[in-house]
XYZ file of C-alpha atoms in Angstrom:
570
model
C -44.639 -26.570 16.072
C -42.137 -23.490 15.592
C -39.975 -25.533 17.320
C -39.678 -28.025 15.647
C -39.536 -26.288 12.132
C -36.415 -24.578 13.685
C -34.837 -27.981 15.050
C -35.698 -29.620 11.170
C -34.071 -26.262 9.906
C -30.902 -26.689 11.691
C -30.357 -30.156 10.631
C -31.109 -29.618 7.041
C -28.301 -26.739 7.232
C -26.004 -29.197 9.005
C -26.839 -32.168 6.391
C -25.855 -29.441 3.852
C -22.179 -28.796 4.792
C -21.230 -32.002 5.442
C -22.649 -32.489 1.898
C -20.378 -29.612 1.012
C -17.210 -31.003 3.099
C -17.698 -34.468 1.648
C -17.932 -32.917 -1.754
C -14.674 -31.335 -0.979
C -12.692 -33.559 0.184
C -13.802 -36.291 -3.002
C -11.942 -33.690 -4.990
C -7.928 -35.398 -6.224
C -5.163 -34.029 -4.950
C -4.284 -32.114 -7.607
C -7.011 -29.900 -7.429
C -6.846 -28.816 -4.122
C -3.101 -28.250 -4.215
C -4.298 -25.968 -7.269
C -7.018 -24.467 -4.564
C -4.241 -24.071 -1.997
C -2.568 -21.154 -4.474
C -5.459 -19.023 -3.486
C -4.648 -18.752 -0.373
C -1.531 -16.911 1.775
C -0.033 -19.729 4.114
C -1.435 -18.264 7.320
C -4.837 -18.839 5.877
C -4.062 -22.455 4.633
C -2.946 -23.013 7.787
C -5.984 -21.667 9.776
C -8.272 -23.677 7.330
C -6.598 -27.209 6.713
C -4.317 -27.448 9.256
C -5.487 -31.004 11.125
C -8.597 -31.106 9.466
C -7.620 -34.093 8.984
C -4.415 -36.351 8.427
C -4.808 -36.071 4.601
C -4.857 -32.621 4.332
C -1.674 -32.114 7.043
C -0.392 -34.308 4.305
C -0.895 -32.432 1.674
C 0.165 -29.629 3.244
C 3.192 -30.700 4.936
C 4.783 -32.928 2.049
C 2.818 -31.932 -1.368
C 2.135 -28.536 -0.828
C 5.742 -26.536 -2.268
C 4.578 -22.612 -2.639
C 3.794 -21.213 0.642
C 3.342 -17.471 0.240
C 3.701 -16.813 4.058
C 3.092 -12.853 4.745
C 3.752 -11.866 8.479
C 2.495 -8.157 8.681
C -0.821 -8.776 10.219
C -0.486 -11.610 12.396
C -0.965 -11.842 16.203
C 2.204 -12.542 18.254
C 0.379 -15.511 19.159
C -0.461 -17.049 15.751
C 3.328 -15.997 14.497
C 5.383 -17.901 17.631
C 3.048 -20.926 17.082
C 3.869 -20.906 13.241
C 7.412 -20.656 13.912
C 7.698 -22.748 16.507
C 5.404 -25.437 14.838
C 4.825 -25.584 11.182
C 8.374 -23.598 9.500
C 10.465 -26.156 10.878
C 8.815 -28.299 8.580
C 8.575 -26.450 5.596
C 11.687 -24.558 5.034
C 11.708 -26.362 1.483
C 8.659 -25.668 0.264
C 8.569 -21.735 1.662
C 8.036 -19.378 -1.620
C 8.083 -15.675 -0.745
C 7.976 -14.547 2.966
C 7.070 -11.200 4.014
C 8.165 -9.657 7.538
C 7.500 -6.510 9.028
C 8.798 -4.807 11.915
C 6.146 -1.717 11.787
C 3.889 -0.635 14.986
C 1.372 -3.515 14.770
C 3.998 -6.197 14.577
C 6.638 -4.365 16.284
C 10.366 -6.354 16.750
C 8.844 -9.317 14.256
C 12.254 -9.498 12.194
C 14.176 -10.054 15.802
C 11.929 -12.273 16.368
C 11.884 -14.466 13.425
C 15.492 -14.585 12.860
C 15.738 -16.257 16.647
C 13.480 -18.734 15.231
C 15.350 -19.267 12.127
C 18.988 -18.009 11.911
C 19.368 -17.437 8.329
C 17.308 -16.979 5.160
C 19.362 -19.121 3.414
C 17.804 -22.265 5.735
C 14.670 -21.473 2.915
C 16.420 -23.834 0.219
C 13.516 -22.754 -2.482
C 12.631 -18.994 -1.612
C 12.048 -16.796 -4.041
C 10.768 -13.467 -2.837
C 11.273 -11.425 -0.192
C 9.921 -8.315 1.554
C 11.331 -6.213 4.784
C 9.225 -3.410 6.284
C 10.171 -0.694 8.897
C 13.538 -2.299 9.114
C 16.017 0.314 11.027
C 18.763 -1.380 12.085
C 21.607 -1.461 9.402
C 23.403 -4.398 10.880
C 20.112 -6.955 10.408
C 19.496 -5.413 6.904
C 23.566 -6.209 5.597
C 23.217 -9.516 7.375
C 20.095 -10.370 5.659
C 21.481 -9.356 2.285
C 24.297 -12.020 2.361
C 21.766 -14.641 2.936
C 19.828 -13.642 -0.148
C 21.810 -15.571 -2.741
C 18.964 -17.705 -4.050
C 16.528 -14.858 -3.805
C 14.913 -13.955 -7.251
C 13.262 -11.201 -5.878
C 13.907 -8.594 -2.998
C 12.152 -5.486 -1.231
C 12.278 -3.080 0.682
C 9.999 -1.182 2.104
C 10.130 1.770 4.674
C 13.257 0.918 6.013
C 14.154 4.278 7.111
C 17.446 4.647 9.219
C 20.321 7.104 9.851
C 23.525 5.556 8.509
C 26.665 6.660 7.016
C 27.169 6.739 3.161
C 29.329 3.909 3.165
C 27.054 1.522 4.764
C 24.104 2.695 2.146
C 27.116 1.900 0.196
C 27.201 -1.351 1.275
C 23.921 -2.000 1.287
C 23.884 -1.331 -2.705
C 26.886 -3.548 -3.393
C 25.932 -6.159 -1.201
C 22.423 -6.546 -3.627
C 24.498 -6.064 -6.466
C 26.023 -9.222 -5.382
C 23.487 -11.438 -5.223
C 24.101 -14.189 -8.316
C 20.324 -14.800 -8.835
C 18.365 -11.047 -7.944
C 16.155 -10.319 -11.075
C 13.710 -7.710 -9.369
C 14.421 -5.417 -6.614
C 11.906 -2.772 -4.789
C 13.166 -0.206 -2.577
C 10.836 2.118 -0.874
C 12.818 4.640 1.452
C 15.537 2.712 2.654
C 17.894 5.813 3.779
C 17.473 9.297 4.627
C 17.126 11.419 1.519
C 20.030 13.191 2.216
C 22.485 10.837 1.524
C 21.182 10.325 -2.435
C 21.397 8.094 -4.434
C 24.250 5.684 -4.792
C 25.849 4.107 -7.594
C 26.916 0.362 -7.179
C 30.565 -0.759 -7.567
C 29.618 -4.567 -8.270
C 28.334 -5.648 -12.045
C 24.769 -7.659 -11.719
C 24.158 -9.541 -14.879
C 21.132 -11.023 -13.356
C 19.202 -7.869 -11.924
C 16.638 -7.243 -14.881
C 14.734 -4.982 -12.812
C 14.390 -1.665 -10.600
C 11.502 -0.134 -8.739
C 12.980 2.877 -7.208
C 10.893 5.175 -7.294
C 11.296 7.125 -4.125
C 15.190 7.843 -5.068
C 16.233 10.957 -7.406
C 18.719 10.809 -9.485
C 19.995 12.855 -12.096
C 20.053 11.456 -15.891
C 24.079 10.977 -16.068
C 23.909 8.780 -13.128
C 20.872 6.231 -14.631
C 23.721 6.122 -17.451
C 26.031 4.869 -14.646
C 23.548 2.910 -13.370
C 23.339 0.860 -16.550
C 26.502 0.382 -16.637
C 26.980 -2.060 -13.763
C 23.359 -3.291 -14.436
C 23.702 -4.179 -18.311
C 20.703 -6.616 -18.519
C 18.204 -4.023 -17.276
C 14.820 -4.391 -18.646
C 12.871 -2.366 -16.490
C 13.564 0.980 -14.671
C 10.969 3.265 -12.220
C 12.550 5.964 -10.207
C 12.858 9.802 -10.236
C 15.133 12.410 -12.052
C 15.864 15.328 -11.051
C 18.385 18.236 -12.447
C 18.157 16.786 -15.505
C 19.909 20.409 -17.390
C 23.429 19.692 -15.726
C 26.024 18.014 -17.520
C 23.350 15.674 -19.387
C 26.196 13.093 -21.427
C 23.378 10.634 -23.857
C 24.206 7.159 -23.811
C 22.315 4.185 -25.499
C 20.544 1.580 -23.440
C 19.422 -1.108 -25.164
C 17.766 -3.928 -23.251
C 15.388 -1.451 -21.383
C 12.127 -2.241 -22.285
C 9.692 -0.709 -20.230
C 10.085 2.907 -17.591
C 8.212 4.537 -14.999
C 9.801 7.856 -14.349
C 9.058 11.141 -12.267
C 10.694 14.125 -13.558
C 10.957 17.019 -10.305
C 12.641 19.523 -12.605
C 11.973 19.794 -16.246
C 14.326 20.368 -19.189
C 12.565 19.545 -23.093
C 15.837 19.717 -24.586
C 17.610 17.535 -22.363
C 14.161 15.038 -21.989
C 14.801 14.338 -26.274
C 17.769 13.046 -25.893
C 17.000 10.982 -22.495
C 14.456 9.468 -25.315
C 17.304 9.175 -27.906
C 19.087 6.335 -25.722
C 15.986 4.063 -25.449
C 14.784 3.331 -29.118
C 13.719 -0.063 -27.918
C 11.046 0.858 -25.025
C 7.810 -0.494 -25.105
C 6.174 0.763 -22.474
C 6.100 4.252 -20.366
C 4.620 5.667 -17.483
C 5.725 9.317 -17.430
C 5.152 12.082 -14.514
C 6.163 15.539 -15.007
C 5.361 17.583 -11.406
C 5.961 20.628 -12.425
C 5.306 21.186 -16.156
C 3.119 20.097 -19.080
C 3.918 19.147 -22.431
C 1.382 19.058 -25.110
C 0.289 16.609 -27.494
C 2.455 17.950 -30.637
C 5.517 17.956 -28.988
C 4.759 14.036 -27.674
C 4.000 12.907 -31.004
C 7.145 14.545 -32.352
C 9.727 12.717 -29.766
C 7.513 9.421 -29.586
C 7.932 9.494 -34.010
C 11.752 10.087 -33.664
C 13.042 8.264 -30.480
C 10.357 5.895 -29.141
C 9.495 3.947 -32.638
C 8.632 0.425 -30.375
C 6.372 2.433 -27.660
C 3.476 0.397 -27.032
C 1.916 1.221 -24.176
C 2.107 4.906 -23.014
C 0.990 6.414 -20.003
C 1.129 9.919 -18.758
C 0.075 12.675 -15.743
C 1.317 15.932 -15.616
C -0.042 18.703 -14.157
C 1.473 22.576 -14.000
C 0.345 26.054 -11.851
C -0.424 29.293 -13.314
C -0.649 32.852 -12.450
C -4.390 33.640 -11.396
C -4.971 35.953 -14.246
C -4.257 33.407 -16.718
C -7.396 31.875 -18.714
C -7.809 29.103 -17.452
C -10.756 27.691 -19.804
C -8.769 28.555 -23.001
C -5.515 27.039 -21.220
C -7.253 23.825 -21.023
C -8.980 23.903 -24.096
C -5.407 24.510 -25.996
C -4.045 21.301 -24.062
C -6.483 18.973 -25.092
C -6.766 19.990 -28.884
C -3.284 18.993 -29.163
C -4.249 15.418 -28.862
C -7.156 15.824 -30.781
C -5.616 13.862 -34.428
C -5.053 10.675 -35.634
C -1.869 9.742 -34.074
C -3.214 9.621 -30.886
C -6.744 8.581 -31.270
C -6.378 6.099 -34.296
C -3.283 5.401 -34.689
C -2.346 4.197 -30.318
C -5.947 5.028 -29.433
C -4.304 6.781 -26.598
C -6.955 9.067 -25.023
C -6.361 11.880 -22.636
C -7.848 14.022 -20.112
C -7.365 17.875 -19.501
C -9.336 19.737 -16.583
C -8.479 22.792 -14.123
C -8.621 22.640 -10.361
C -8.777 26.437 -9.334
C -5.244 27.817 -11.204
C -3.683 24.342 -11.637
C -3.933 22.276 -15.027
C -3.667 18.499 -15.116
C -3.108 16.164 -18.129
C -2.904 12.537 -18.127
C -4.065 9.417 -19.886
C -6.816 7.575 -19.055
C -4.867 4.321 -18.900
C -3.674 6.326 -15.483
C -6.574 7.195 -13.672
C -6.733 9.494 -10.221
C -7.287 7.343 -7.694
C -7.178 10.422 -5.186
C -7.939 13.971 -4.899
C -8.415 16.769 -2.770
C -9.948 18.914 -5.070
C -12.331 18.671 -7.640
C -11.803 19.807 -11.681
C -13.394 22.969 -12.456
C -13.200 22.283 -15.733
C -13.102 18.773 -17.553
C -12.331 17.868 -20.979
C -11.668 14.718 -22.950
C -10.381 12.989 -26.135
C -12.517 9.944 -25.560
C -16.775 10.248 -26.650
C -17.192 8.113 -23.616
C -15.592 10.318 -20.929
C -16.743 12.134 -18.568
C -16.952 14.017 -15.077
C -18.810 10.645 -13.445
C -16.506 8.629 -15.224
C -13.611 10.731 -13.389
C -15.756 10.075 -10.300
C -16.005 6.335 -10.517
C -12.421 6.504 -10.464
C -12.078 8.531 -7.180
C -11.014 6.065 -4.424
C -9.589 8.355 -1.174
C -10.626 11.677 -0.777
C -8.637 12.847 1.937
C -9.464 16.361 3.071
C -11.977 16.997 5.696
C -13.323 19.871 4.095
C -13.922 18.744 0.541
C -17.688 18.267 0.590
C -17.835 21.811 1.764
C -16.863 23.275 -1.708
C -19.355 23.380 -4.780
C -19.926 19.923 -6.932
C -21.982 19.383 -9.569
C -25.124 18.271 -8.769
C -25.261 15.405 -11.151
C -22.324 13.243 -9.927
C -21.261 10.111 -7.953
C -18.780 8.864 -5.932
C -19.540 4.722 -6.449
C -15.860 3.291 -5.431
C -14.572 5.511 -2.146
C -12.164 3.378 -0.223
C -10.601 5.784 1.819
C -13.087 8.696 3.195
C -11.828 12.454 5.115
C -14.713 14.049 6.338
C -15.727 17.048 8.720
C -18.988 16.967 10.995
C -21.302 18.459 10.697
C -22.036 17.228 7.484
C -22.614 19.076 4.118
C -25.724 18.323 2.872
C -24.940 17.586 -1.075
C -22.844 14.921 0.753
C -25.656 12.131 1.066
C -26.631 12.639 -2.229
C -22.786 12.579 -4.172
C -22.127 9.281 -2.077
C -24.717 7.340 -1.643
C -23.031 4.106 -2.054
C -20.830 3.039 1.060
C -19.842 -0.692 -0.483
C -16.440 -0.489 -1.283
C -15.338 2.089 1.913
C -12.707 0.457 4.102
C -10.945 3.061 5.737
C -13.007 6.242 7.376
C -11.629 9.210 9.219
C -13.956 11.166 10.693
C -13.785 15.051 12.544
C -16.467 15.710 15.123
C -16.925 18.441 17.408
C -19.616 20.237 19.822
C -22.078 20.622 16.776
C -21.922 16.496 15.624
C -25.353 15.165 16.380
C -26.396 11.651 17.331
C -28.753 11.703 14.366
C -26.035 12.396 11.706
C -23.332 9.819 13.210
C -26.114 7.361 13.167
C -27.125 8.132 9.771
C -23.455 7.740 8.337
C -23.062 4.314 10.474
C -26.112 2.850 9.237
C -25.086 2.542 5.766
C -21.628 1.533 6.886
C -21.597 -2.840 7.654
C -17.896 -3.060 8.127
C -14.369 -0.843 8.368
C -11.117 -2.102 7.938
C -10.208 1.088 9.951
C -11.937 3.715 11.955
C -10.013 6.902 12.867
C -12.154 9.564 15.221
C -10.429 12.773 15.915
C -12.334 14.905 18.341
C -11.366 18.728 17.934
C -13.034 20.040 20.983
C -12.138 17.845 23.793
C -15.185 16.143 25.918
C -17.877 16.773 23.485
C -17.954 12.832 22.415
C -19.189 10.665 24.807
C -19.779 6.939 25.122
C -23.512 6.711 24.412
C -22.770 8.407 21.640
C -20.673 5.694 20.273
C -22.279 2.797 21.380
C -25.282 3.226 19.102
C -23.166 2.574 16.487
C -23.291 -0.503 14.854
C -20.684 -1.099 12.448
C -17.816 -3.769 12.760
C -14.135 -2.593 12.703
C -10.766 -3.980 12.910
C -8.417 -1.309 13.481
C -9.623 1.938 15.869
C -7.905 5.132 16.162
C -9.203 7.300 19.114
C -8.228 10.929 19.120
C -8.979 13.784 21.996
C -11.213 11.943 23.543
C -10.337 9.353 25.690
C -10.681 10.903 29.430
C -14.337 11.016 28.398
C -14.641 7.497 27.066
C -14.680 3.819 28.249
C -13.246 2.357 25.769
C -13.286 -1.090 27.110
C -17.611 -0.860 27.263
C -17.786 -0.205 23.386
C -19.755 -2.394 21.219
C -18.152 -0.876 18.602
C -14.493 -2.173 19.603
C -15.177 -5.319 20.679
C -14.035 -7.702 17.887
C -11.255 -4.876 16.775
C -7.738 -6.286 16.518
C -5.953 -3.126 16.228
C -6.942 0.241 18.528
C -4.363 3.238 18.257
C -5.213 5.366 21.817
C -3.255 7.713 24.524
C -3.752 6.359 28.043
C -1.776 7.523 30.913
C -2.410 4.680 33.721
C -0.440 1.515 33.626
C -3.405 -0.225 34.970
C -6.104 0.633 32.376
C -3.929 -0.834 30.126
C -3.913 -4.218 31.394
C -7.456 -3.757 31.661
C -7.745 -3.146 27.744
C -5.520 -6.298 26.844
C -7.548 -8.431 29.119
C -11.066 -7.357 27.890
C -9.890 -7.074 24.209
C -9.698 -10.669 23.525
C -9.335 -10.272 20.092
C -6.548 -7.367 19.999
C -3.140 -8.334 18.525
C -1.523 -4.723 18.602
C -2.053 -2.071 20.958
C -0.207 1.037 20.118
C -0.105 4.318 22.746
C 0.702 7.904 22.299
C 3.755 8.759 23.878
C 3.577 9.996 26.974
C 6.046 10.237 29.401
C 4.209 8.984 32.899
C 4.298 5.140 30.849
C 7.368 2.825 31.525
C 7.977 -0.001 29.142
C 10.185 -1.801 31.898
C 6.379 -2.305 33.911
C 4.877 -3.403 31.253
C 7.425 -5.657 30.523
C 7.036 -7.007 34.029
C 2.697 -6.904 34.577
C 2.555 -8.289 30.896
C 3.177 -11.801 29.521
C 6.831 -12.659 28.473
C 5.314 -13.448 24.977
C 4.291 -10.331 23.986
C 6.624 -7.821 22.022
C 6.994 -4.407 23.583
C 9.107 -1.422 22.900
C 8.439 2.162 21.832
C 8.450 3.364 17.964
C 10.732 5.570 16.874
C 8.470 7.170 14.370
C 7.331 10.596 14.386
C 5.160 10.302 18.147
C 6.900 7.371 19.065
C 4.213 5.215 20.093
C 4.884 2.818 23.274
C 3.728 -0.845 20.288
C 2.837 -4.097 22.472
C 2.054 -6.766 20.134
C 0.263 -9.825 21.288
């Protein structure tokens, strides 16, 4: 009789999705091209892809904004995309994203053997590079960008001279149609920041936030960029030789001031009258709420939307209480709270003092405030708490918290074993963690790993770092339960089998240091699902074997990052 309860079960499940499918597929065509947005290309292609011939239809012919992002693909998947499907659809292709970082190691090479030039992408409008090092691809690239509305960089740290970052800067200043471009570390600091010798009517705007610059040069800037709207990246020196000049179109700033200067910060604000929004950082210094209210009156009459964190160190026999108290009464009138309704935060950690908005929350800390005022009724230390998504230092649960708050929204979790008590009860909820690094040594018990794993279903990625060597073993492990896609292994390998853990066994990405050619072919072939297997240098492993034992279709070569990693990515 159980029997057959479970065979009528199964069929009334089975009855239900086709109901579902059928329900689906009765929907027009416009709808589910609508549905299609919601999805990056890969996915589309993993879901409707043959389903049947009307949805290869749809997608092949119909389907015209395929947002195809590359940086966490297997070798596998990406080869049989390029080889099968971007033939097809290098009109309907609307941002692309490539990456050559350790997990998809030598992927721009790759792709551009599959497809020659960017420009064969007759409607693309975005772009993004990633851990690109090799200035000849990156100039090459640029002069196939001419359509591209958007463009970014990020990572793409190499050494090169000052007149190919040169280059590099004129040749995107020479693209007709660039309105946005993002550049995340594309040179060595050294070199600084260079201005363009082209004019580019079209670029509207710049996130550059990783390059310092000093304020005469953002006035050069403008000049060959007169249609700027927007503007993030970082002054510095802004005392020396400070010439004001108006810029009108800019309408909205992000900037991070490294050295501090109030007199030459009012006239910066003199030369944008027509901003509307600001996200100010000051790292070194703090400005109080009168002095705000006086330059925002006088220079910024259009601001809108203002956001601020600054945050300043003291000598330790300063009052610290009175300091912060001070701060936050400054902000404490009309203009702010009525008038903008722009509320702020002031609170201590040990002898520093922090000030910001509450339109910019701390996402991460490694401290917590000592002290903790506000502007708002509403606000408070949990508040500040919910907020909190990566604490990062080990050793942060060891220090005194009040007993009273909560961490509800950790994504990103340091933490030392053994485990502070007042830990269980501060974070009790584990729902939104995707990323865990944990510290264990000869005093981590089975009972505490298992009590932190039990109320952890799945990691995006699991980092163990064993500071005694030989202390964690496999049984240890294996009673854990949670699912993980990306492993990081530290200090204890010799003492593990990493191929016999339960907890690996559906991972996709596992960061280890091996020494034996042969146990890592073992790895690949009992990993089935692993796309990227990245190994500590050491010096006994030869990429030219593994080259030879491996298949041709994987990508191998070392990283030249800061342990250069031997990446193979499958």
């Amino acid at each position: 009789m159980n029997h057959c309860w479970k065979e009528k079960r199964t069929c009334a499940c089975v009855h239900s999705n086709i109901c579902k499918k059928m329900k689906f597929e009765s929907l027009p065509n416009e709808i589910i091209l609508d549905l299609f947005d919601y999805f990056d290309g890969i996915e589309l292609f993993d879901l409707f892809y043959e389903l049947n011939q009307r949805f290869t239809w749809l997608l092949y012919r119909q389907y015209r904004t395929f947002r195809l992002n590359f940086t966490s693909i297997s070798k596998r998947k990406f080869d049989f995309i390029c080889q099968q499907h971007l033939p097809n659809l290098t009109e309907h292709v609307y941002s692309l994203s490539l990456s050559n970082g350790i997990e998809t190691i030598q992927q721009i090479e790759i792709f551009l053997l599959f497809q020659p030039s960017i420009e064969n992408f007759l409607h693309l409008q975005s772009l993004t590079l990633s851990y690109l090092d090799t200035y000849e691809i990156i100039i090459k690239i640029i002069r196939q960008c001419s359509r591209i509305h958007h463009l970014k960089f990020y990572r793409c740290n190499f050494t090169i001279k000052r007149s190919d970052f040169q280059s590099i800067i004129d040749g995107i200043w020479s693209l007709t149609n660039l309105i946005h471009c993002e550049m995340d570390d594309i040179s060595e600091r050294r070199l600084g920041f260079c201005i363009p010798t082209k004019i580019s009517t079209s670029l509207q705007r710049l996130t550059w936030i990783k390059f310092i610059v000093k304020l005469n040069e953002i006035n050069t800037l403008y000049e060959y960029t007169p249609n700027l709207r927007h503007l993030s990246i970082s002054i510095s020196d802004p005392h020396i030789d400070y010439q004001p000049s108006i810029l009108p179109s800019l309408r909205s700033a992000h900037f991070i001031f490294h050295t501090f200067d109030l007199l030459d910060i009012r006239l910066f604000f003199q030369n944008i009258p027509n901003l509307s929004r600001l996200n100010i950082e000051i790292l070194f210094n703090l400005i109080d709420g009168y002095e705000w209210k006086k330059m925002i009156s006088q220079y910024l009459p259009r601001l809108r939307r203002f956001d601020f964190h600054m945050k300043s160190t003291f000598a330790s026999d300063e009052n610290m209480n009175e300091l912060v108290r001070s701060y936050i009464e400054s902000f404490r009138n009309s203009f702010w709270i009525i008038k903008h309704q722009w509320f702020v935060r002031s609170y201590s950690c040990k002898t520093t003092i922090y000030l910001s908005t509450l339109s910019n929350q701390c996402a991460h800390t490694d401290t917590f405030p000592d002290q903790f005022l506000s502007t708002h009724s509403q606000d408070s230390l949990q508040k500040f708490s919910n907020n909190l998504i990566e604490i990062s230092d080990e050793n942060f649960f060891d220090n005194p918290l009040p007993t009273t708050i909560r961490f509800m929204n950790i994504q990103s979790l340091t933490i030392q074993f053994p485990i502070s008590k007042q830990f269980w009860s501060i974070v009790s909820n584990f729902d939104c963690l995707r990323q865990l690094t944990i510290y264990v040594n000869t005093n981590t018990t089975q009972t505490e790993l298992n009590r932190l794993f039990d109320r952890i279903f799945h990691l995006d990625r699991l980092s163990i770092n064993e500071t005694i060597p030989l202390c964690f073993q496999e049984s240890t492990l294996n009673t854990l339960r949670t699912t993980i896609d990306q492993f990081d292994i530290q200090g204890c390998e010799s003492s593990i089998n990493i191929i016999h853990l339960s907890l690996i066994r559906h991972c996709q990405v596992l960061f280890i240091q091996i020494d034996n050619h042969e146990n890592i072919l073992d790895l690949i072939k009992h990993l089935p699902n692993l796309r990227a297997l990245i190994i500590r240098y050491d010096e006994n492993l030869s990429i030219e074997w593994l080259k030879e034992h491996l298949s041709s279709t994987y990508s191998i070569d070392r990283d030249l990052g800061f342990d250069k990693p031997i990446c193979i990515w499958k």
